[in-house]
Amino acid sequence: MAENPTVLITGASSGIGATYADRFARRGHDLVLVARDKQRMEALAARLRDEAGVAIDILQADLTNLAELAVVEARLRDDRRIGILVNNAGAALGGTFVAQTANDIGRLVALNTTAVVRLASAVAPRFVKVGEGAIVNISSVVGLAPELGMSVYGATKAFVTFLSQGLSLELGPKGVYVQAVLPAATRTEIWERASIDVNTLPVVMEVGELVDAALVGFDRREPITIPSLHNAEQWAAYQAARQAILPGLRQEHAAARYQVSV
Ligand code: NAP
């Protein structure tokens, strides 16, 4: 793999993905940009080719469409210059669970989970074979907090965080770096697209600060990066508490509180 591998970024037409494109281009990486809006990607690519002098390809794809997703999977499988996948494309869904339609829920799950895991699956065998490569999955702090009331969106992000942690354990020893990035509220179009006014949120991070912090975590090879969490020991304690219950989960008999007296 080249010293400065090509980076494939999904959801690169706006927000966090477009900012990753900007930052990786400035680091000298060639790019493959993936999203639905070709015009916006072309405008971004023209600017970055000009400012950073890198080569940029555009793949127009709706990642909820399996045929279009397959084209991106094939590119990841076959293009040996691609050494970093940024699995960033995603959407949110406003409203309560009972107000959301099954079709909207299905599309959200397809984009936020199925596409993410299929793209990782397309690229991982090649990365393992060469013993290097990186997969960056953009999750969310919402996946840690059912209390926030975005149940389906949060569930998709819990999936992304779990998947990343599992893949980090599986692929890390084979030379492949897997990072989950968990942004909190960040100023992008995702809010407007989900009919939420970003200005009603109490605290919002600017997208440049979010991506720059995520790249610090990337450079440190952190498995989980939570830019907004100031007290890193809280995450360590949370992981330790989770790991502490694992040995007790495998038992032959039900716990005393579930024993039925006859
Ligand atoms: P955004 O500005 O709305 O960007 C979303 C990107 O995904 C766009 O490039 C969009 O491009 C692409 N996309 C949407 N649907 C797609 C589809 N069906 N097929 C292909 N591409 C699609 O929002 P963002 O905040 O940057 O979101 C990026 C990621 O960050 C998401 O995974 C989101 O869940 C996560 N995140 C965001 C926040 C936040 O507060 N902003 C917080 C936590 C996590 P097209 O419309 O051109 O397809």
mmCIF file of C-alpha atoms and ligand atoms in Angstrom:
data_model
loop_
_atom_site.group_PDB
_atom_site.id
_atom_site.type_symbol
_atom_site.label_atom_id
_atom_site.label_comp_id
_atom_site.label_asym_id
_atom_site.label_seq_id
_atom_site.Cartn_x
_atom_site.Cartn_y
_atom_site.Cartn_z
ATOM 1 C CA MET A 1 0.000 0.000 0.000
ATOM 2 C CA ALA A 2 1.224 3.504 -0.775
ATOM 3 C CA GLU A 3 2.649 5.636 2.032
ATOM 4 C CA ASN A 4 -0.199 8.111 1.541
ATOM 5 C CA PRO A 5 -3.054 5.799 0.575
ATOM 6 C CA THR A 6 -6.217 6.917 -1.167
ATOM 7 C CA VAL A 7 -9.115 7.624 1.212
ATOM 8 C CA LEU A 8 -12.681 6.641 0.296
ATOM 9 C CA ILE A 9 -15.165 8.832 2.178
ATOM 10 C CA THR A 10 -18.916 8.204 2.168
ATOM 11 C CA GLY A 11 -21.253 11.121 2.705
ATOM 12 C CA ALA A 12 -18.562 13.426 1.368
ATOM 13 C CA SER A 13 -20.886 16.009 -0.172
ATOM 14 C CA SER A 14 -21.439 17.956 3.061
ATOM 15 C CA GLY A 15 -20.786 18.263 6.785
ATOM 16 C CA ILE A 16 -18.389 15.886 8.521
ATOM 17 C CA GLY A 17 -17.592 13.896 5.348
ATOM 18 C CA ALA A 18 -16.749 17.004 3.299
ATOM 19 C CA THR A 19 -14.537 18.193 6.161
ATOM 20 C CA TYR A 20 -12.706 14.848 6.280
ATOM 21 C CA ALA A 21 -12.180 15.232 2.520
ATOM 22 C CA ASP A 22 -10.666 18.678 3.049
ATOM 23 C CA ARG A 23 -8.358 17.489 5.853
ATOM 24 C CA PHE A 24 -7.160 14.294 4.127
ATOM 25 C CA ALA A 25 -6.552 16.233 0.881
ATOM 26 C CA ARG A 26 -4.401 18.725 2.804
ATOM 27 C CA ARG A 27 -2.457 15.760 4.193
ATOM 28 C CA GLY A 28 -1.719 14.777 0.589
ATOM 29 C CA HIS A 29 -4.114 11.847 0.187
ATOM 30 C CA ASP A 30 -5.948 11.179 -3.060
ATOM 31 C CA LEU A 31 -9.676 10.762 -2.485
ATOM 32 C CA VAL A 32 -12.744 8.867 -3.645
ATOM 33 C CA LEU A 33 -15.861 10.820 -2.690
ATOM 34 C CA VAL A 34 -19.189 8.990 -2.342
ATOM 35 C CA ALA A 35 -22.670 10.506 -1.916
ATOM 36 C CA ARG A 36 -25.818 11.163 -3.969
ATOM 37 C CA ASP A 37 -25.263 14.829 -4.849
ATOM 38 C CA LYS A 38 -22.735 14.720 -7.690
ATOM 39 C CA GLN A 39 -22.714 18.469 -8.278
ATOM 40 C CA ARG A 40 -21.706 19.262 -4.717
ATOM 41 C CA MET A 41 -18.964 16.622 -4.794
ATOM 42 C CA GLU A 42 -17.693 18.015 -8.100
ATOM 43 C CA ALA A 43 -17.494 21.517 -6.624
ATOM 44 C CA LEU A 44 -15.633 20.209 -3.552
ATOM 45 C CA ALA A 45 -13.311 18.095 -5.706
ATOM 46 C CA ALA A 46 -12.489 21.036 -7.993
ATOM 47 C CA ARG A 47 -11.562 23.194 -4.989
ATOM 48 C CA LEU A 48 -9.443 20.487 -3.333
ATOM 49 C CA ARG A 49 -7.653 19.530 -6.576
ATOM 50 C CA ASP A 50 -6.778 23.182 -6.950
ATOM 51 C CA GLU A 51 -5.795 23.879 -3.331
ATOM 52 C CA ALA A 52 -4.157 20.564 -2.376
ATOM 53 C CA GLY A 53 -3.092 19.161 -5.751
ATOM 54 C CA VAL A 54 -4.481 15.673 -5.091
ATOM 55 C CA ALA A 55 -6.403 13.353 -7.420
ATOM 56 C CA ILE A 56 -10.099 12.984 -6.646
ATOM 57 C CA ASP A 57 -12.646 10.541 -8.050
ATOM 58 C CA ILE A 58 -16.368 10.825 -7.543
ATOM 59 C CA LEU A 59 -18.730 7.903 -7.094
ATOM 60 C CA GLN A 60 -22.364 8.936 -7.121
ATOM 61 C CA ALA A 61 -24.329 6.386 -5.114
ATOM 62 C CA ASP A 62 -27.405 6.111 -2.952
ATOM 63 C CA LEU A 63 -26.100 3.748 -0.295
ATOM 64 C CA THR A 64 -29.625 2.548 0.555
ATOM 65 C CA ASN A 65 -29.837 1.125 -2.976
ATOM 66 C CA LEU A 66 -28.138 -2.300 -2.971
ATOM 67 C CA ALA A 67 -27.121 -2.090 -6.653
ATOM 68 C CA GLU A 68 -25.460 1.299 -6.135
ATOM 69 C CA LEU A 69 -23.912 0.144 -2.855
ATOM 70 C CA ALA A 70 -22.438 -2.822 -4.747
ATOM 71 C CA VAL A 71 -20.496 -0.440 -7.017
ATOM 72 C CA VAL A 72 -18.850 1.137 -3.959
ATOM 73 C CA GLU A 73 -18.163 -2.300 -2.467
ATOM 74 C CA ALA A 74 -16.479 -3.378 -5.713
ATOM 75 C CA ARG A 75 -14.320 -0.249 -5.730
ATOM 76 C CA LEU A 76 -13.205 -0.955 -2.139
ATOM 77 C CA ARG A 77 -12.492 -4.599 -2.959
ATOM 78 C CA ASP A 78 -10.585 -3.963 -6.179
ATOM 79 C CA ASP A 79 -8.792 -0.615 -5.886
ATOM 80 C CA ARG A 80 -5.555 -1.430 -4.115
ATOM 81 C CA ARG A 81 -4.669 2.246 -3.750
ATOM 82 C CA ILE A 82 -7.505 2.694 -1.227
ATOM 83 C CA GLY A 83 -6.035 2.241 2.257
ATOM 84 C CA ILE A 84 -8.517 4.189 4.396
ATOM 85 C CA LEU A 85 -12.324 3.899 4.451
ATOM 86 C CA VAL A 86 -14.275 6.645 6.210
ATOM 87 C CA ASN A 87 -17.756 5.224 6.777
ATOM 88 C CA ASN A 88 -19.451 8.552 7.407
ATOM 89 C CA ALA A 89 -22.684 8.758 5.369
ATOM 90 C CA GLY A 90 -25.643 8.762 7.701
ATOM 91 C CA ALA A 91 -28.898 10.429 8.523
ATOM 92 C CA ALA A 92 -31.087 11.111 11.538
ATOM 93 C CA LEU A 93 -34.833 10.741 11.917
ATOM 94 C CA GLY A 94 -36.904 13.237 13.860
ATOM 95 C CA GLY A 95 -40.139 12.563 15.715
ATOM 96 C CA THR A 96 -41.248 9.878 18.127
ATOM 97 C CA PHE A 97 -41.099 6.159 17.302
ATOM 98 C CA VAL A 98 -44.857 5.890 16.772
ATOM 99 C CA ALA A 99 -44.810 8.899 14.449
ATOM 100 C CA GLN A 100 -41.992 7.494 12.288
ATOM 101 C CA THR A 101 -43.017 5.395 9.288
ATOM 102 C CA ALA A 102 -41.733 1.879 8.724
ATOM 103 C CA ASN A 103 -40.302 2.963 5.365
ATOM 104 C CA ASP A 104 -38.358 5.858 6.877
ATOM 105 C CA ILE A 105 -37.072 3.571 9.629
ATOM 106 C CA GLY A 106 -36.061 0.961 7.044
ATOM 107 C CA ARG A 107 -34.143 3.549 4.994
ATOM 108 C CA LEU A 108 -32.377 4.871 8.085
ATOM 109 C CA VAL A 109 -31.303 1.394 9.180
ATOM 110 C CA ALA A 110 -30.128 0.595 5.632
ATOM 111 C CA LEU A 111 -27.967 3.726 5.456
ATOM 112 C CA ASN A 112 -26.664 3.877 9.042
ATOM 113 C CA THR A 113 -26.011 0.158 9.567
ATOM 114 C CA THR A 114 -26.268 -2.085 6.468
ATOM 115 C CA ALA A 115 -24.169 0.173 4.239
ATOM 116 C CA VAL A 116 -21.578 0.687 6.988
ATOM 117 C CA VAL A 117 -21.062 -3.009 7.680
ATOM 118 C CA ARG A 118 -21.163 -4.020 4.003
ATOM 119 C CA LEU A 119 -18.521 -1.464 3.052
ATOM 120 C CA ALA A 120 -16.318 -2.579 5.953
ATOM 121 C CA SER A 121 -16.855 -6.176 4.854
ATOM 122 C CA ALA A 122 -15.881 -5.326 1.270
ATOM 123 C CA VAL A 123 -12.551 -3.809 2.250
ATOM 124 C CA ALA A 124 -11.465 -5.755 5.344
ATOM 125 C CA PRO A 125 -10.242 -8.958 3.612
ATOM 126 C CA ARG A 126 -7.915 -6.929 1.360
ATOM 127 C CA PHE A 127 -6.597 -4.896 4.303
ATOM 128 C CA VAL A 128 -5.998 -8.091 6.316
ATOM 129 C CA LYS A 129 -4.189 -9.642 3.360
ATOM 130 C CA VAL A 130 -1.713 -6.766 3.134
ATOM 131 C CA GLY A 131 -1.583 -6.335 6.921
ATOM 132 C CA GLU A 132 -2.490 -2.631 6.928
ATOM 133 C CA GLY A 133 -5.331 -0.185 6.354
ATOM 134 C CA ALA A 134 -7.812 1.806 8.408
ATOM 135 C CA ILE A 135 -11.580 1.848 8.795
ATOM 136 C CA VAL A 136 -13.103 4.949 10.413
ATOM 137 C CA ASN A 137 -16.765 4.602 11.373
ATOM 138 C CA ILE A 138 -18.706 7.733 12.296
ATOM 139 C CA SER A 139 -21.016 6.781 15.146
ATOM 140 C CA SER A 140 -22.623 9.131 17.694
ATOM 141 C CA VAL A 141 -22.854 9.724 21.441
ATOM 142 C CA VAL A 142 -26.594 9.181 20.935
ATOM 143 C CA GLY A 143 -25.770 5.471 20.665
ATOM 144 C CA LEU A 144 -24.776 5.570 24.338
ATOM 145 C CA ALA A 145 -27.912 7.329 25.543
ATOM 146 C CA PRO A 146 -31.420 5.900 25.073
ATOM 147 C CA GLU A 147 -32.476 8.758 27.377
ATOM 148 C CA LEU A 148 -32.027 11.205 24.493
ATOM 149 C CA GLY A 149 -35.216 9.948 22.876
ATOM 150 C CA MET A 150 -33.851 9.200 19.390
ATOM 151 C CA SER A 151 -34.423 5.465 19.715
ATOM 152 C CA VAL A 152 -33.946 4.243 16.137
ATOM 153 C CA TYR A 153 -31.113 6.622 15.271
ATOM 154 C CA GLY A 154 -29.406 5.817 18.589
ATOM 155 C CA ALA A 155 -29.822 2.092 17.985
ATOM 156 C CA THR A 156 -28.117 2.377 14.580
ATOM 157 C CA LYS A 157 -25.224 4.235 16.202
ATOM 158 C CA ALA A 158 -24.969 1.679 19.040
ATOM 159 C CA PHE A 159 -24.582 -0.863 16.221
ATOM 160 C CA VAL A 160 -21.777 1.174 14.649
ATOM 161 C CA THR A 161 -19.914 1.551 17.953
ATOM 162 C CA PHE A 162 -20.261 -2.145 18.821
ATOM 163 C CA LEU A 163 -19.232 -3.173 15.307
ATOM 164 C CA SER A 164 -16.171 -0.923 15.509
ATOM 165 C CA GLN A 165 -15.134 -2.282 18.899
ATOM 166 C CA GLY A 166 -15.554 -5.862 17.684
ATOM 167 C CA LEU A 167 -13.690 -5.227 14.428
ATOM 168 C CA SER A 168 -10.924 -3.447 16.309
ATOM 169 C CA LEU A 169 -10.416 -6.585 18.418
ATOM 170 C CA GLU A 170 -10.611 -8.877 15.357
ATOM 171 C CA LEU A 171 -8.636 -6.871 12.823
ATOM 172 C CA GLY A 172 -6.265 -4.899 15.045
ATOM 173 C CA PRO A 173 -3.891 -7.844 15.589
ATOM 174 C CA LYS A 174 -3.805 -8.275 11.781
ATOM 175 C CA GLY A 175 -2.524 -4.733 11.264
ATOM 176 C CA VAL A 176 -5.849 -3.048 10.438
ATOM 177 C CA TYR A 177 -6.791 0.015 12.503
ATOM 178 C CA VAL A 178 -10.502 0.500 13.280
ATOM 179 C CA GLN A 179 -11.749 3.721 14.848
ATOM 180 C CA ALA A 180 -15.242 4.701 15.965
ATOM 181 C CA VAL A 181 -15.788 8.448 16.211
ATOM 182 C CA LEU A 182 -18.663 9.504 18.460
ATOM 183 C CA PRO A 183 -19.590 13.137 17.795
ATOM 184 C CA ALA A 184 -22.093 14.975 19.968
ATOM 185 C CA ALA A 185 -24.267 17.650 18.321
ATOM 186 C CA THR A 186 -22.248 19.182 15.485
ATOM 187 C CA ARG A 187 -23.293 22.019 13.179
ATOM 188 C CA THR A 188 -24.109 20.268 9.879
ATOM 189 C CA GLU A 189 -27.099 19.813 7.611
ATOM 190 C CA ILE A 190 -28.146 16.583 9.357
ATOM 191 C CA TRP A 191 -30.404 18.530 11.696
ATOM 192 C CA GLU A 192 -32.245 20.432 8.977
ATOM 193 C CA ARG A 193 -32.620 17.219 6.951
ATOM 194 C CA ALA A 194 -34.359 15.665 9.996
ATOM 195 C CA SER A 195 -36.559 18.786 10.397
ATOM 196 C CA ILE A 196 -34.767 19.880 13.590
ATOM 197 C CA ASP A 197 -33.624 23.496 14.016
ATOM 198 C CA VAL A 198 -29.950 23.280 15.045
ATOM 199 C CA ASN A 199 -30.282 26.663 16.750
ATOM 200 C CA THR A 200 -32.669 25.160 19.323
ATOM 201 C CA LEU A 201 -29.916 22.852 20.613
ATOM 202 C CA PRO A 202 -28.243 23.947 23.851
ATOM 203 C CA VAL A 203 -24.652 23.140 22.751
ATOM 204 C CA VAL A 204 -23.237 22.559 19.265
ATOM 205 C CA MET A 205 -19.649 21.892 18.110
ATOM 206 C CA GLU A 206 -18.368 23.381 14.856
ATOM 207 C CA VAL A 207 -17.635 20.731 12.237
ATOM 208 C CA GLY A 208 -13.982 21.693 11.688
ATOM 209 C CA GLU A 209 -13.198 21.348 15.390
ATOM 210 C CA LEU A 210 -14.961 17.960 15.476
ATOM 211 C CA VAL A 211 -13.036 16.506 12.528
ATOM 212 C CA ASP A 212 -9.670 17.933 13.635
ATOM 213 C CA ALA A 213 -10.164 16.345 17.075
ATOM 214 C CA ALA A 214 -11.231 13.037 15.487
ATOM 215 C CA LEU A 215 -8.028 13.084 13.427
ATOM 216 C CA VAL A 216 -5.954 13.550 16.590
ATOM 217 C CA GLY A 217 -7.592 10.334 17.816
ATOM 218 C CA PHE A 218 -6.907 8.729 14.419
ATOM 219 C CA ASP A 219 -3.225 9.650 14.565
ATOM 220 C CA ARG A 220 -3.045 8.180 18.097
ATOM 221 C CA ARG A 221 -4.742 5.007 16.834
ATOM 222 C CA GLU A 222 -7.530 5.318 19.426
ATOM 223 C CA PRO A 223 -10.243 2.656 19.009
ATOM 224 C CA ILE A 224 -12.896 5.097 20.258
ATOM 225 C CA THR A 225 -12.725 8.864 19.900
ATOM 226 C CA ILE A 226 -15.274 11.083 21.648
ATOM 227 C CA PRO A 227 -14.175 14.656 20.921
ATOM 228 C CA SER A 228 -16.708 16.275 23.271
ATOM 229 C CA LEU A 229 -15.885 14.115 26.329
ATOM 230 C CA HIS A 230 -13.477 16.162 28.414
ATOM 231 C CA ASN A 231 -13.031 13.548 31.159
ATOM 232 C CA ALA A 232 -11.494 10.533 29.364
ATOM 233 C CA GLU A 233 -11.442 8.561 32.625
ATOM 234 C CA GLN A 234 -15.241 8.363 32.526
ATOM 235 C CA TRP A 235 -15.101 6.366 29.285
ATOM 236 C CA ALA A 236 -12.406 4.099 30.742
ATOM 237 C CA ALA A 237 -14.554 3.522 33.857
ATOM 238 C CA TYR A 238 -17.596 2.762 31.670
ATOM 239 C CA GLN A 239 -15.638 0.149 29.711
ATOM 240 C CA ALA A 240 -14.217 -1.339 32.930
ATOM 241 C CA ALA A 241 -17.742 -1.622 34.411
ATOM 242 C CA ARG A 242 -18.981 -3.376 31.249
ATOM 243 C CA GLN A 243 -16.044 -5.772 31.237
ATOM 244 C CA ALA A 244 -16.511 -6.507 34.964
ATOM 245 C CA ILE A 245 -19.945 -8.088 34.390
ATOM 246 C CA LEU A 246 -18.750 -10.364 31.560
ATOM 247 C CA PRO A 247 -17.416 -13.248 33.702
ATOM 248 C CA GLY A 248 -20.732 -13.413 35.598
ATOM 249 C CA LEU A 249 -22.895 -13.722 32.473
ATOM 250 C CA ARG A 250 -22.104 -17.351 31.641
ATOM 251 C CA GLN A 251 -23.913 -19.500 34.241
ATOM 252 C CA GLU A 252 -25.578 -22.888 34.307
ATOM 253 C CA HIS A 253 -28.369 -21.710 36.603
ATOM 254 C CA ALA A 254 -30.587 -18.661 36.651
ATOM 255 C CA ALA A 255 -29.863 -16.042 39.285
ATOM 256 C CA ALA A 256 -31.534 -16.497 42.686
ATOM 257 C CA ARG A 257 -34.006 -13.678 41.929
ATOM 258 C CA TYR A 258 -35.393 -15.760 39.034
ATOM 259 C CA GLN A 259 -35.574 -19.089 40.871
ATOM 260 C CA VAL A 260 -39.153 -20.363 40.941
ATOM 261 C CA SER A 261 -40.162 -21.849 44.276
ATOM 262 C CA VAL A 262 -42.396 -24.940 43.938
HETATM 263 P P1 NAP B 1 -24.842 15.850 6.693
HETATM 264 O O1 NAP B 1 -24.166 17.160 6.475
HETATM 265 O O2 NAP B 1 -26.302 15.756 6.485
HETATM 266 O O3 NAP B 1 -24.065 14.768 5.817
HETATM 267 C C1 NAP B 1 -24.597 13.509 5.541
HETATM 268 C C2 NAP B 1 -23.867 12.965 4.327
HETATM 269 O O4 NAP B 1 -24.381 11.666 4.043
HETATM 270 C C3 NAP B 1 -24.070 13.826 3.103
HETATM 271 O O5 NAP B 1 -22.883 13.888 2.363
HETATM 272 C C4 NAP B 1 -25.131 13.083 2.318
HETATM 273 O O6 NAP B 1 -24.934 13.339 0.938
HETATM 274 C C5 NAP B 1 -24.787 11.641 2.675
HETATM 275 N N1 NAP B 1 -25.944 10.776 2.503
HETATM 276 C C6 NAP B 1 -27.171 10.909 3.080
HETATM 277 N N2 NAP B 1 -27.981 9.941 2.643
HETATM 278 C C7 NAP B 1 -27.267 9.194 1.751
HETATM 279 C C8 NAP B 1 -27.564 8.078 0.951
HETATM 280 N N3 NAP B 1 -28.772 7.517 0.944
HETATM 281 N N4 NAP B 1 -26.575 7.561 0.165
HETATM 282 C C9 NAP B 1 -25.350 8.136 0.138
HETATM 283 N N5 NAP B 1 -25.017 9.189 0.882
HETATM 284 C C10 NAP B 1 -25.962 9.721 1.677
HETATM 285 O O7 NAP B 1 -24.610 15.342 8.193
HETATM 286 P P2 NAP B 1 -23.301 15.057 9.052
HETATM 287 O O8 NAP B 1 -23.585 15.541 10.400
HETATM 288 O O9 NAP B 1 -22.071 15.484 8.365
HETATM 289 O O10 NAP B 1 -23.355 13.448 9.101
HETATM 290 C C11 NAP B 1 -22.243 12.623 8.906
HETATM 291 C C12 NAP B 1 -22.254 11.506 9.934
HETATM 292 O O11 NAP B 1 -22.057 12.066 11.245
HETATM 293 C C13 NAP B 1 -23.552 10.710 10.011
HETATM 294 O O12 NAP B 1 -23.263 9.325 10.105
HETATM 295 C C14 NAP B 1 -24.187 11.203 11.304
HETATM 296 O O13 NAP B 1 -25.034 10.242 11.878
HETATM 297 C C15 NAP B 1 -22.946 11.455 12.143
HETATM 298 N N6 NAP B 1 -23.159 12.330 13.284
HETATM 299 C C16 NAP B 1 -23.526 13.636 13.123
HETATM 300 C C17 NAP B 1 -23.746 14.420 14.244
HETATM 301 C C18 NAP B 1 -24.163 15.864 14.108
HETATM 302 O O14 NAP B 1 -24.624 16.449 15.109
HETATM 303 N N7 NAP B 1 -24.004 16.484 12.947
HETATM 304 C C19 NAP B 1 -23.589 13.906 15.533
HETATM 305 C C20 NAP B 1 -23.218 12.562 15.665
HETATM 306 C C21 NAP B 1 -23.002 11.800 14.558
HETATM 307 P P3 NAP B 1 -26.057 13.316 -0.217
HETATM 308 O O15 NAP B 1 -27.277 13.978 0.314
HETATM 309 O O16 NAP B 1 -25.373 14.045 -1.330
HETATM 310 O O17 NAP B 1 -26.255 11.870 -0.538
#
